PDB file of C-alpha atoms in Angstrom:
ATOM      1  CA  MET A   1      57.934 215.930 -78.500  1.00  0.00           C
ATOM      2  CA  PRO A   2      55.746 213.166 -77.106  1.00  0.00           C
ATOM      3  CA  PHE A   3      56.821 210.975 -80.039  1.00  0.00           C
ATOM      4  CA  LEU A   4      60.502 211.676 -79.370  1.00  0.00           C
ATOM      5  CA  SER A   5      60.008 210.872 -75.658  1.00  0.00           C
ATOM      6  CA  THR A   6      58.333 207.537 -76.424  1.00  0.00           C
ATOM      7  CA  HIS A   7      60.918 206.657 -79.016  1.00  0.00           C
ATOM      8  CA  SER A   8      63.739 207.484 -76.586  1.00  0.00           C
ATOM      9  CA  SER A   9      62.209 205.257 -73.886  1.00  0.00           C
ATOM     10  CA  ALA A  10      61.818 202.357 -76.294  1.00  0.00           C
ATOM     11  CA  ALA A  11      65.377 202.834 -77.457  1.00  0.00           C
ATOM     12  CA  ARG A  12      66.607 202.561 -73.872  1.00  0.00           C
ATOM     13  CA  ARG A  13      64.551 199.433 -73.214  1.00  0.00           C
ATOM     14  CA  GLY A  14      65.688 197.686 -76.394  1.00  0.00           C
ATOM     15  CA  PRO A  15      69.223 196.693 -75.270  1.00  0.00           C
ATOM     16  CA  LEU A  16      67.939 195.664 -71.836  1.00  0.00           C
ATOM     17  CA  LEU A  17      65.290 193.408 -73.371  1.00  0.00           C
ATOM     18  CA  ALA A  18      67.889 191.882 -75.681  1.00  0.00           C
ATOM     19  CA  VAL A  19      70.230 191.124 -72.773  1.00  0.00           C
ATOM     20  CA  ALA A  20      67.376 189.618 -70.731  1.00  0.00           C
ATOM     21  CA  LEU A  21      66.344 187.432 -73.661  1.00  0.00           C
ATOM     22  CA  LEU A  22      69.926 186.235 -74.189  1.00  0.00           C
ATOM     23  CA  LEU A  23      70.318 185.327 -70.513  1.00  0.00           C
ATOM     24  CA  SER A  24      67.055 183.403 -70.507  1.00  0.00           C
ATOM     25  CA  LEU A  25      68.123 181.439 -73.575  1.00  0.00           C
ATOM     26  CA  LEU A  26      71.509 180.611 -72.032  1.00  0.00           C
ATOM     27  CA  SER A  27      69.954 179.441 -68.766  1.00  0.00           C
ATOM     28  CA  ALA A  28      67.134 177.412 -70.328  1.00  0.00           C
ATOM     29  CA  PRO A  29      67.709 173.663 -70.926  1.00  0.00           C
ATOM     30  CA  PRO A  30      68.238 172.564 -74.543  1.00  0.00           C
ATOM     31  CA  ALA A  31      65.155 171.681 -76.526  1.00  0.00           C
ATOM     32  CA  GLY A  32      63.955 168.215 -75.588  1.00  0.00           C
ATOM     33  CA  ALA A  33      66.174 168.037 -72.493  1.00  0.00           C
ATOM     34  CA  SER A  34      64.612 166.861 -69.251  1.00  0.00           C
ATOM     35  CA  GLU A  35      65.615 165.520 -65.887  1.00  0.00           C
ATOM     36  CA  PRO A  36      65.642 161.710 -65.666  1.00  0.00           C
ATOM     37  CA  VAL A  37      62.515 160.182 -64.167  1.00  0.00           C
ATOM     38  CA  ALA A  38      62.825 158.654 -60.699  1.00  0.00           C
ATOM     39  CA  TRP A  39      61.650 155.090 -60.088  1.00  0.00           C
ATOM     40  CA  LYS A  40      61.342 153.096 -56.863  1.00  0.00           C
ATOM     41  CA  LEU A  41      61.899 149.356 -56.920  1.00  0.00           C
ATOM     42  CA  ASP A  42      58.924 147.161 -56.096  1.00  0.00           C
ATOM     43  CA  PRO A  43      60.390 144.650 -53.589  1.00  0.00           C
ATOM     44  CA  VAL A  44      57.590 142.151 -54.215  1.00  0.00           C
ATOM     45  CA  HIS A  45      58.263 141.925 -57.939  1.00  0.00           C
ATOM     46  CA  THR A  46      62.032 142.298 -57.870  1.00  0.00           C
ATOM     47  CA  ARG A  47      64.131 139.180 -57.435  1.00  0.00           C
ATOM     48  CA  VAL A  48      67.788 138.226 -57.782  1.00  0.00           C
ATOM     49  CA  MET A  49      68.481 134.698 -58.982  1.00  0.00           C
ATOM     50  CA  PHE A  50      71.928 133.149 -58.605  1.00  0.00           C
ATOM     51  CA  ALA A  51      73.413 129.898 -59.884  1.00  0.00           C
ATOM     52  CA  VAL A  52      76.669 128.247 -58.807  1.00  0.00           C
ATOM     53  CA  SER A  53      78.214 124.840 -59.451  1.00  0.00           C
ATOM     54  CA  HIS A  54      77.480 122.146 -56.850  1.00  0.00           C
ATOM     55  CA  ALA A  55      80.534 119.865 -57.020  1.00  0.00           C
ATOM     56  CA  GLY A  56      80.135 119.736 -60.786  1.00  0.00           C
ATOM     57  CA  PHE A  57      76.961 117.659 -60.532  1.00  0.00           C
ATOM     58  CA  SER A  58      74.489 120.501 -61.026  1.00  0.00           C
ATOM     59  CA  ARG A  59      74.131 124.226 -60.692  1.00  0.00           C
ATOM     60  CA  ALA A  60      72.533 125.151 -57.402  1.00  0.00           C
ATOM     61  CA  ILE A  61      69.893 127.811 -58.008  1.00  0.00           C
ATOM     62  CA  GLY A  62      68.709 130.259 -55.374  1.00  0.00           C
ATOM     63  CA  THR A  63      66.861 133.545 -55.181  1.00  0.00           C
ATOM     64  CA  VAL A  64      66.834 136.642 -53.002  1.00  0.00           C
ATOM     65  CA  SER A  65      63.649 138.698 -52.758  1.00  0.00           C
ATOM     66  CA  GLY A  66      62.808 142.030 -51.162  1.00  0.00           C
ATOM     67  CA  SER A  67      65.441 144.272 -52.772  1.00  0.00           C
ATOM     68  CA  ASP A  68      65.131 147.978 -51.968  1.00  0.00           C
ATOM     69  CA  GLY A  69      66.313 151.075 -53.804  1.00  0.00           C
ATOM     70  CA  GLY A  70      65.629 152.973 -56.981  1.00  0.00           C
ATOM     71  CA  PHE A  71      66.981 154.423 -60.174  1.00  0.00           C
ATOM     72  CA  LEU A  72      66.798 157.335 -62.588  1.00  0.00           C
ATOM     73  CA  PHE A  73      65.789 156.494 -66.146  1.00  0.00           C
ATOM     74  CA  ASP A  74      63.992 158.011 -69.101  1.00  0.00           C
ATOM     75  CA  PRO A  75      62.561 155.451 -71.544  1.00  0.00           C
ATOM     76  CA  GLY A  76      64.667 155.489 -74.681  1.00  0.00           C
ATOM     77  CA  ASP A  77      67.384 157.661 -73.125  1.00  0.00           C
ATOM     78  CA  TRP A  78      70.070 156.097 -70.922  1.00  0.00           C
ATOM     79  CA  SER A  79      72.191 159.262 -70.623  1.00  0.00           C
ATOM     80  CA  GLY A  80      71.044 160.198 -67.113  1.00  0.00           C
ATOM     81  CA  ALA A  81      70.470 156.697 -65.757  1.00  0.00           C
ATOM     82  CA  ARG A  82      71.658 155.925 -62.203  1.00  0.00           C
ATOM     83  CA  LEU A  83      70.983 152.971 -59.906  1.00  0.00           C
ATOM     84  CA  VAL A  84      71.239 152.358 -56.156  1.00  0.00           C
ATOM     85  CA  VAL A  85      69.976 149.063 -54.732  1.00  0.00           C
ATOM     86  CA  GLU A  86      70.368 146.937 -51.625  1.00  0.00           C
ATOM     87  CA  VAL A  87      69.733 143.188 -51.609  1.00  0.00           C
ATOM     88  CA  PRO A  88      68.826 141.588 -48.238  1.00  0.00           C
ATOM     89  CA  LEU A  89      70.925 138.426 -48.177  1.00  0.00           C
ATOM     90  CA  THR A  90      68.968 137.139 -45.193  1.00  0.00           C
ATOM     91  CA  ARG A  91      66.091 136.608 -47.651  1.00  0.00           C
ATOM     92  CA  LEU A  92      68.173 134.055 -49.576  1.00  0.00           C
ATOM     93  CA  ASP A  93      66.277 130.890 -50.499  1.00  0.00           C
ATOM     94  CA  LEU A  94      67.872 127.742 -51.920  1.00  0.00           C
ATOM     95  CA  GLY A  95      64.746 125.674 -51.379  1.00  0.00           C
ATOM     96  CA  ASP A  96      65.934 123.988 -48.181  1.00  0.00           C
ATOM     97  CA  ALA A  97      66.218 125.435 -44.659  1.00  0.00           C
ATOM     98  CA  ASP A  98      69.484 123.639 -43.837  1.00  0.00           C
ATOM     99  CA  TRP A  99      71.033 124.700 -47.120  1.00  0.00           C
ATOM    100  CA  ASN A 100      69.941 128.286 -46.494  1.00  0.00           C
ATOM    101  CA  ARG A 101      71.614 128.281 -43.069  1.00  0.00           C
ATOM    102  CA  ALA A 102      74.820 126.860 -44.518  1.00  0.00           C
ATOM    103  CA  ALA A 103      74.978 129.549 -47.228  1.00  0.00           C
ATOM    104  CA  LEU A 104      74.396 132.329 -44.690  1.00  0.00           C
ATOM    105  CA  ALA A 105      76.891 130.954 -42.148  1.00  0.00           C
ATOM    106  CA  GLY A 106      80.073 132.734 -41.115  1.00  0.00           C
ATOM    107  CA  ASN A 107      82.369 130.755 -43.443  1.00  0.00           C
ATOM    108  CA  LEU A 108      80.330 131.755 -46.509  1.00  0.00           C
ATOM    109  CA  LEU A 109      78.089 134.850 -46.790  1.00  0.00           C
ATOM    110  CA  ASP A 110      78.308 135.598 -43.046  1.00  0.00           C
ATOM    111  CA  ALA A 111      74.899 137.281 -43.082  1.00  0.00           C
ATOM    112  CA  ASP A 112      75.074 138.150 -39.379  1.00  0.00           C
ATOM    113  CA  ASP A 113      77.899 140.609 -40.032  1.00  0.00           C
ATOM    114  CA  PHE A 114      77.077 141.427 -43.682  1.00  0.00           C
ATOM    115  CA  PRO A 115      73.295 141.167 -44.061  1.00  0.00           C
ATOM    116  CA  THR A 116      73.028 143.102 -47.330  1.00  0.00           C
ATOM    117  CA  ALA A 117      74.723 143.488 -50.689  1.00  0.00           C
ATOM    118  CA  ARG A 118      74.773 146.972 -52.220  1.00  0.00           C
ATOM    119  CA  PHE A 119      75.206 148.055 -55.844  1.00  0.00           C
ATOM    120  CA  VAL A 120      75.780 151.655 -56.941  1.00  0.00           C
ATOM    121  CA  SER A 121      76.121 152.374 -60.649  1.00  0.00           C
ATOM    122  CA  THR A 122      79.015 154.461 -61.955  1.00  0.00           C
ATOM    123  CA  THR A 123      78.572 154.278 -65.747  1.00  0.00           C
ATOM    124  CA  VAL A 124      75.727 153.380 -68.091  1.00  0.00           C
ATOM    125  CA  THR A 125      76.566 152.662 -71.731  1.00  0.00           C
ATOM    126  CA  ALA A 126      73.599 152.419 -74.078  1.00  0.00           C
ATOM    127  CA  ARG A 127      73.599 149.800 -76.797  1.00  0.00           C
ATOM    128  CA  ASP A 128      70.165 150.773 -78.115  1.00  0.00           C
ATOM    129  CA  PRO A 129      66.992 152.207 -76.528  1.00  0.00           C
ATOM    130  CA  GLU A 130      66.187 148.866 -74.848  1.00  0.00           C
ATOM    131  CA  HIS A 131      69.664 147.609 -73.916  1.00  0.00           C
ATOM    132  CA  ALA A 132      72.587 148.991 -71.914  1.00  0.00           C
ATOM    133  CA  ARG A 133      75.733 147.985 -70.051  1.00  0.00           C
ATOM    134  CA  VAL A 134      75.463 149.163 -66.450  1.00  0.00           C
ATOM    135  CA  CYS A 135      78.697 149.139 -64.466  1.00  0.00           C
ATOM    136  CA  GLY A 136      79.214 150.075 -60.850  1.00  0.00           C
ATOM    137  CA  ASP A 137      80.481 149.020 -57.444  1.00  0.00           C
ATOM    138  CA  LEU A 138      79.115 145.939 -55.705  1.00  0.00           C
ATOM    139  CA  THR A 139      79.692 145.690 -51.960  1.00  0.00           C
ATOM    140  CA  LEU A 140      79.365 142.105 -50.775  1.00  0.00           C
ATOM    141  CA  HIS A 141      80.752 140.443 -47.638  1.00  0.00           C
ATOM    142  CA  GLY A 142      82.381 143.752 -46.691  1.00  0.00           C
ATOM    143  CA  VAL A 143      84.330 143.954 -49.970  1.00  0.00           C
ATOM    144  CA  THR A 144      83.641 146.459 -52.752  1.00  0.00           C
ATOM    145  CA  ARG A 145      84.588 145.565 -56.312  1.00  0.00           C
ATOM    146  CA  PRO A 146      83.445 146.638 -59.800  1.00  0.00           C
ATOM    147  CA  LEU A 147      80.637 144.727 -61.468  1.00  0.00           C
ATOM    148  CA  CYS A 148      78.956 145.154 -64.852  1.00  0.00           C
ATOM    149  CA  MET A 149      75.456 144.036 -65.812  1.00  0.00           C
ATOM    150  CA  ASP A 150      73.765 143.674 -69.175  1.00  0.00           C
ATOM    151  CA  VAL A 151      70.343 145.280 -68.789  1.00  0.00           C
ATOM    152  CA  THR A 152      67.239 144.930 -70.960  1.00  0.00           C
ATOM    153  CA  VAL A 153      64.099 147.060 -70.747  1.00  0.00           C
ATOM    154  CA  ASN A 154      61.138 144.679 -70.711  1.00  0.00           C
ATOM    155  CA  ALA A 155      58.360 147.273 -70.717  1.00  0.00           C
ATOM    156  CA  VAL A 156      57.472 150.774 -69.543  1.00  0.00           C
ATOM    157  CA  GLU A 157      53.695 151.235 -69.477  1.00  0.00           C
ATOM    158  CA  ARG A 158      50.618 151.460 -67.298  1.00  0.00           C
ATOM    159  CA  HIS A 159      50.117 148.383 -65.150  1.00  0.00           C
ATOM    160  CA  PRO A 160      46.940 146.512 -66.190  1.00  0.00           C
ATOM    161  CA  MET A 161      45.793 146.114 -62.571  1.00  0.00           C
ATOM    162  CA  PRO A 162      44.527 148.903 -60.265  1.00  0.00           C
ATOM    163  CA  PRO A 163      45.766 151.456 -59.406  1.00  0.00           C
ATOM    164  CA  PHE A 164      47.159 151.321 -62.980  1.00  0.00           C
ATOM    165  CA  ARG A 165      50.476 152.906 -62.036  1.00  0.00           C
ATOM    166  CA  LEU A 166      53.134 153.580 -64.645  1.00  0.00           C
ATOM    167  CA  THR A 167      55.528 150.656 -64.227  1.00  0.00           C
ATOM    168  CA  ALA A 168      58.977 149.878 -65.609  1.00  0.00           C
ATOM    169  CA  GLY A 169      60.251 146.313 -65.920  1.00  0.00           C
ATOM    170  CA  PHE A 170      63.846 145.237 -66.467  1.00  0.00           C
ATOM    171  CA  ALA A 171      65.960 142.093 -66.762  1.00  0.00           C
ATOM    172  CA  ALA A 172      69.701 141.976 -66.092  1.00  0.00           C
ATOM    173  CA  THR A 173      72.510 139.417 -66.104  1.00  0.00           C
ATOM    174  CA  ALA A 174      75.989 139.441 -64.603  1.00  0.00           C
ATOM    175  CA  THR A 175      78.757 137.114 -63.454  1.00  0.00           C
ATOM    176  CA  LEU A 176      80.998 137.445 -60.410  1.00  0.00           C
ATOM    177  CA  SER A 177      83.754 135.523 -58.673  1.00  0.00           C
ATOM    178  CA  ARG A 178      82.834 134.768 -55.061  1.00  0.00           C
ATOM    179  CA  SER A 179      86.496 134.546 -54.050  1.00  0.00           C
ATOM    180  CA  ASP A 180      86.951 138.170 -55.178  1.00  0.00           C
ATOM    181  CA  TYR A 181      84.728 139.061 -52.230  1.00  0.00           C
ATOM    182  CA  GLY A 182      86.520 136.811 -49.748  1.00  0.00           C
ATOM    183  CA  ILE A 183      83.880 134.061 -49.960  1.00  0.00           C
ATOM    184  CA  ASP A 184      86.177 131.151 -50.730  1.00  0.00           C
ATOM    185  CA  ALA A 185      85.182 128.334 -48.372  1.00  0.00           C
ATOM    186  CA  TRP A 186      84.353 124.863 -49.735  1.00  0.00           C
ATOM    187  CA  SER A 187      86.118 125.503 -53.023  1.00  0.00           C
ATOM    188  CA  SER A 188      86.065 121.773 -53.873  1.00  0.00           C
ATOM    189  CA  MET A 189      82.283 121.693 -53.507  1.00  0.00           C
ATOM    190  CA  ILE A 190      81.109 125.157 -54.503  1.00  0.00           C
ATOM    191  CA  GLY A 191      82.116 126.754 -57.795  1.00  0.00           C
ATOM    192  CA  ASP A 192      83.824 130.135 -57.805  1.00  0.00           C
ATOM    193  CA  GLU A 193      81.798 131.640 -60.657  1.00  0.00           C
ATOM    194  CA  VAL A 194      78.338 132.862 -59.696  1.00  0.00           C
ATOM    195  CA  GLU A 195      75.823 133.706 -62.395  1.00  0.00           C
ATOM    196  CA  LEU A 196      73.280 136.407 -61.591  1.00  0.00           C
ATOM    197  CA  ARG A 197      69.930 137.091 -63.190  1.00  0.00           C
ATOM    198  CA  ILE A 198      67.760 139.954 -61.983  1.00  0.00           C
ATOM    199  CA  GLU A 199      64.120 140.589 -62.777  1.00  0.00           C
ATOM    200  CA  ALA A 200      62.888 143.941 -61.508  1.00  0.00           C
ATOM    201  CA  GLU A 201      59.809 146.136 -61.520  1.00  0.00           C
ATOM    202  CA  ALA A 202      59.573 149.738 -60.383  1.00  0.00           C
ATOM    203  CA  THR A 203      57.013 152.529 -60.197  1.00  0.00           C
ATOM    204  CA  ARG A 204      57.342 156.282 -60.597  1.00  0.00           C
ATOM    205  CA  ALA A 205      58.707 158.144 -57.588  1.00  0.00           C
ATOM    206  CA  SER A 206      58.854 161.768 -56.516  1.00  0.00           C
ATOM    207  CA  ARG A 207      61.626 164.230 -57.286  1.00  0.00           C
ATOM    208  CA  ALA A 208      62.487 164.251 -53.578  1.00  0.00           C
ATOM    209  CA  PHE A 209      63.119 160.517 -53.823  1.00  0.00           C
ATOM    210  CA  ALA A 210      65.338 161.162 -56.857  1.00  0.00           C
ATOM    211  CA  GLU A 211      67.388 163.688 -54.908  1.00  0.00           C
ATOM    212  CA  ARG A 212      67.882 161.215 -52.065  1.00  0.00           C
ATOM    213  CA  LEU A 213      68.824 158.594 -54.627  1.00  0.00           C
ATOM    214  CA  LEU A 214      71.487 160.825 -56.166  1.00  0.00           C
ATOM    215  CA  GLN A 215      72.812 161.709 -52.731  1.00  0.00           C
ATOM    216  CA  ALA A 216      73.106 158.026 -51.841  1.00  0.00           C
ATOM    217  CA  ALA A 217      74.821 157.301 -55.159  1.00  0.00           C
ATOM    218  CA  THR A 218      77.442 160.009 -54.660  1.00  0.00           C
ATOM    219  CA  ASN A 219      78.013 159.533 -50.926  1.00  0.00           C
ATOM    220  CA  GLU A 220      80.302 156.561 -50.399  1.00  0.00           C
ATOM    221  CA  ALA A 221      79.611 156.643 -46.680  1.00  0.00           C
ATOM    222  CA  ALA A 222      75.859 156.245 -47.103  1.00  0.00           C
ATOM    223  CA  PRO A 223      74.969 152.932 -45.439  1.00  0.00           C
ATOM    224  CA  ALA A 224      71.654 152.415 -47.194  1.00  0.00           C
ATOM    225  CA  PRO A 225      69.607 153.447 -50.256  1.00  0.00           C
ATOM    226  CA  PRO A 226      66.905 156.127 -50.006  1.00  0.00           C
ATOM    227  CA  ALA A 227      64.239 155.591 -47.381  1.00  0.00           C
ATOM    228  CA  PRO A 228      60.869 154.413 -48.719  1.00  0.00           C
ATOM    229  CA  GLU A 229      58.351 157.110 -49.500  1.00  0.00           C
ATOM    230  CA  THR A 230      55.348 157.521 -47.239  1.00  0.00           C
ATOM    231  CA  GLY A 231      52.597 155.207 -48.333  1.00  0.00           C
ATOM    232  CA  SER A 232      54.877 153.017 -50.427  1.00  0.00           C
ATOM    233  CA  GLN A 233      54.264 149.304 -50.639  1.00  0.00           C
ATOM    234  CA  PRO A 234      55.724 147.501 -47.579  1.00  0.00           C
ATOM    235  CA  GLU A 235      58.386 144.877 -47.935  1.00  0.00           C
ATOM    236  CA  PRO A 236      56.910 141.389 -47.958  1.00  0.00           C
ATOM    237  CA  GLY A 237      57.306 139.057 -45.008  1.00  0.00           C
ATOM    238  CA  PRO A 238      59.873 136.256 -44.746  1.00  0.00           C
ATOM    239  CA  THR A 239      59.872 133.640 -47.458  1.00  0.00           C
ATOM    240  CA  PRO A 240      58.573 130.320 -46.119  1.00  0.00           C
TER     241      PRO A 240
END
C-alpha cells in the first residue's frame, strides 16, 4: 500500500512538472539571446566634423564638440542597436570667432532658437560585424527629416588608461542638404551639400539608462536624450 500511495503521488505530479517545464522553456529567451548593452557617449571624445563649400574656393571645415546621448549595441550584433544623441550647435567652431557668430546667426543655424540638433535612429542594417547603415530622423533648425549614416566600429575593449573602463569607439559619415532644413541663406557663397564625419567614444551604462534611452527614442515629444547618470563625466567647458 505505501508503494501504491507513493506511485500515485508521483503520477499526479508528473503532468504538473511537465507543464511547468514547458512554460519555463517557452518564457525563457532563446539560447545566446541577450538584451543589447547600453552605452553613454563621452562628450569629451565625441566630435562632429562638417565640411561645406566656401564659394567654390575651398571646403570650410568646422567641428561641434560636447554631444550627449547614448545607444544600445552588442559587439558583433547590430540587431538591437538604437541611438539617441543631441549635438549642441552653440559649441560649433570654425576656427574664427566672427565666422562662428555668422554661422550661428538667425539667417543660418539660428542657434538662439534652435540650439541643438537631435538624431534618433529608426533602422539599423548590418553589413558585417563592424559596419552598418544607421538611418533615423535628424531634427535641425526646427525641421525633422530622415538621415542615414554609414557607421564603422573602431574598437570595443578596455581603455588603456585608468579606470580602465570598457569603451566603444565608432566612426560615421553622412551627407545632408542644408536647404532641406530651411537653412538656405547665402546660397551663392555657401554650398548646399554638407558632409558629416563623426568620431565617437562611449562607456558602459546602466540598464536604467538603457530604459530611459529607449523611452526617449520612442517618445517623439521627448525634448532631450536621457539625463546623465550620477557621477558621469561632466561636459567640457566652452571651446576657446
